[in-house]
XYZ file of C-alpha atoms in Angstrom:
115
model
C -16.059 -2.545 -0.187
C -13.452 -2.833 -2.676
C -10.379 -0.397 -3.224
C -8.381 -0.229 -6.610
C -4.982 -0.037 -5.825
C -4.397 2.016 -9.141
C -6.629 4.611 -9.155
C -7.356 4.554 -5.627
C -11.533 4.477 -6.329
C -13.599 2.884 -3.789
C -16.629 0.526 -4.857
C -19.357 -0.615 -2.560
C -20.530 -3.148 -4.869
C -18.533 -6.750 -5.170
C -16.342 -6.519 -8.279
C -13.488 -8.233 -9.563
C -12.213 -5.557 -11.508
C -11.777 -1.817 -11.171
C -14.664 -0.471 -13.649
C -12.294 3.092 -14.375
C -9.147 1.545 -15.205
C -9.796 -2.608 -15.386
C -7.119 -3.479 -12.723
C -8.046 -6.483 -10.675
C -9.162 -5.954 -7.531
C -7.642 -7.389 -4.067
C -9.823 -9.922 -2.293
C -10.817 -8.785 1.185
C -13.841 -9.956 2.775
C -16.551 -7.863 3.268
C -15.899 -7.651 7.053
C -12.305 -6.311 6.803
C -11.678 -2.655 7.046
C -7.916 -1.332 5.535
C -5.576 -0.020 8.071
C -2.541 2.169 7.270
C 0.389 0.278 8.944
C 3.158 2.248 8.436
C 5.404 4.187 5.760
C 8.048 3.295 3.336
C 10.627 5.754 2.206
C 10.716 5.343 -1.765
C 9.313 3.928 -4.808
C 11.195 0.970 -5.239
C 11.157 -0.310 -1.703
C 7.264 0.610 -1.818
C 6.888 -1.750 -4.953
C 9.079 -4.514 -3.012
C 6.643 -4.306 -0.274
C 3.615 -4.692 -2.385
C 5.280 -7.724 -4.167
C 6.275 -9.337 -0.887
C 2.745 -9.141 0.615
C 1.287 -10.425 -2.409
C 3.678 -13.404 -2.245
C 2.039 -14.230 0.929
C -1.310 -13.393 -0.175
C -1.577 -10.258 1.776
C -3.600 -7.775 -0.328
C -2.032 -4.155 0.148
C -2.954 -0.942 -1.154
C 0.435 1.446 -1.524
C -0.528 5.051 -1.234
C 1.795 7.818 -2.273
C 1.294 11.646 -0.217
C 3.465 12.907 -2.597
C 2.719 12.104 -6.338
C 3.298 8.523 -7.069
C 0.715 7.702 -9.597
C -0.185 4.175 -10.589
C 2.407 1.882 -12.247
C 4.720 4.948 -13.394
C 7.231 4.900 -11.094
C 7.743 8.441 -10.496
C 9.935 9.369 -7.311
C 9.116 12.870 -6.512
C 9.776 14.858 -3.559
C 6.741 16.255 -1.468
C 6.342 20.051 -2.289
C 5.309 20.470 1.515
C 8.550 19.552 2.940
C 12.197 18.683 1.885
C 11.959 14.833 2.838
C 11.673 12.194 0.235
C 8.433 11.270 -0.742
C 6.539 8.921 1.540
C 4.093 6.022 0.761
C 1.426 4.500 3.092
C 0.950 0.791 3.326
C -2.691 -0.273 4.001
C -3.678 -3.976 4.311
C -7.055 -5.382 5.704
C -7.031 -5.253 9.539
C -7.224 -9.100 10.022
C -3.609 -9.052 8.146
C -2.046 -6.280 10.218
C 0.193 -8.448 12.521
C 1.796 -10.873 9.932
C 2.075 -7.971 7.177
C 3.967 -5.799 9.730
C 6.305 -8.586 10.779
C 6.919 -9.491 6.986
C 7.957 -6.002 6.059
C 10.022 -5.443 9.346
C 12.021 -8.244 7.907
C 12.476 -7.440 4.601
C 12.690 -3.629 4.337
C 14.647 -2.969 7.461
C 15.362 0.699 7.595
C 13.408 1.648 4.695
C 10.144 0.942 6.338
C 8.620 3.002 9.648
C 5.724 1.363 11.204
C 2.833 2.981 12.789
C 3.225 3.447 16.341
C-alpha cells in the first residue's frame, strides 16, 4: 500500500507517484505498516523532522490535526483547543526505533513521543 505525504491518499496498487497530485510516493515494503510514533508542536519542527528522517532514508508522513496542508506551511491553531497546532509523525513499523531516536536527539522539547 502507498500513502501520499501531500494529499494523504492511500493506494492499494504499487505506484511511484500519486495519481492525484503527482508527488513521489515514499518507498515502503509491502509488509510494512505505518505507525504513529509521536507529535510535534509546530510547522518548522515538523518540516525539519521530515527532512531529518529523509536524510537517513526513513520514509515519513507528517499529518496535521489542525489544518496544515501540503507544502503551504500554514501554522494554524486548532479550533477545538487553545493549544498550538500539532503534527503526527508516521513511519513504517520497521523504522520506529531508529526514527524515534533521531527525533529525540534533534527536536528535544518540540518532540513528544507516543507512549
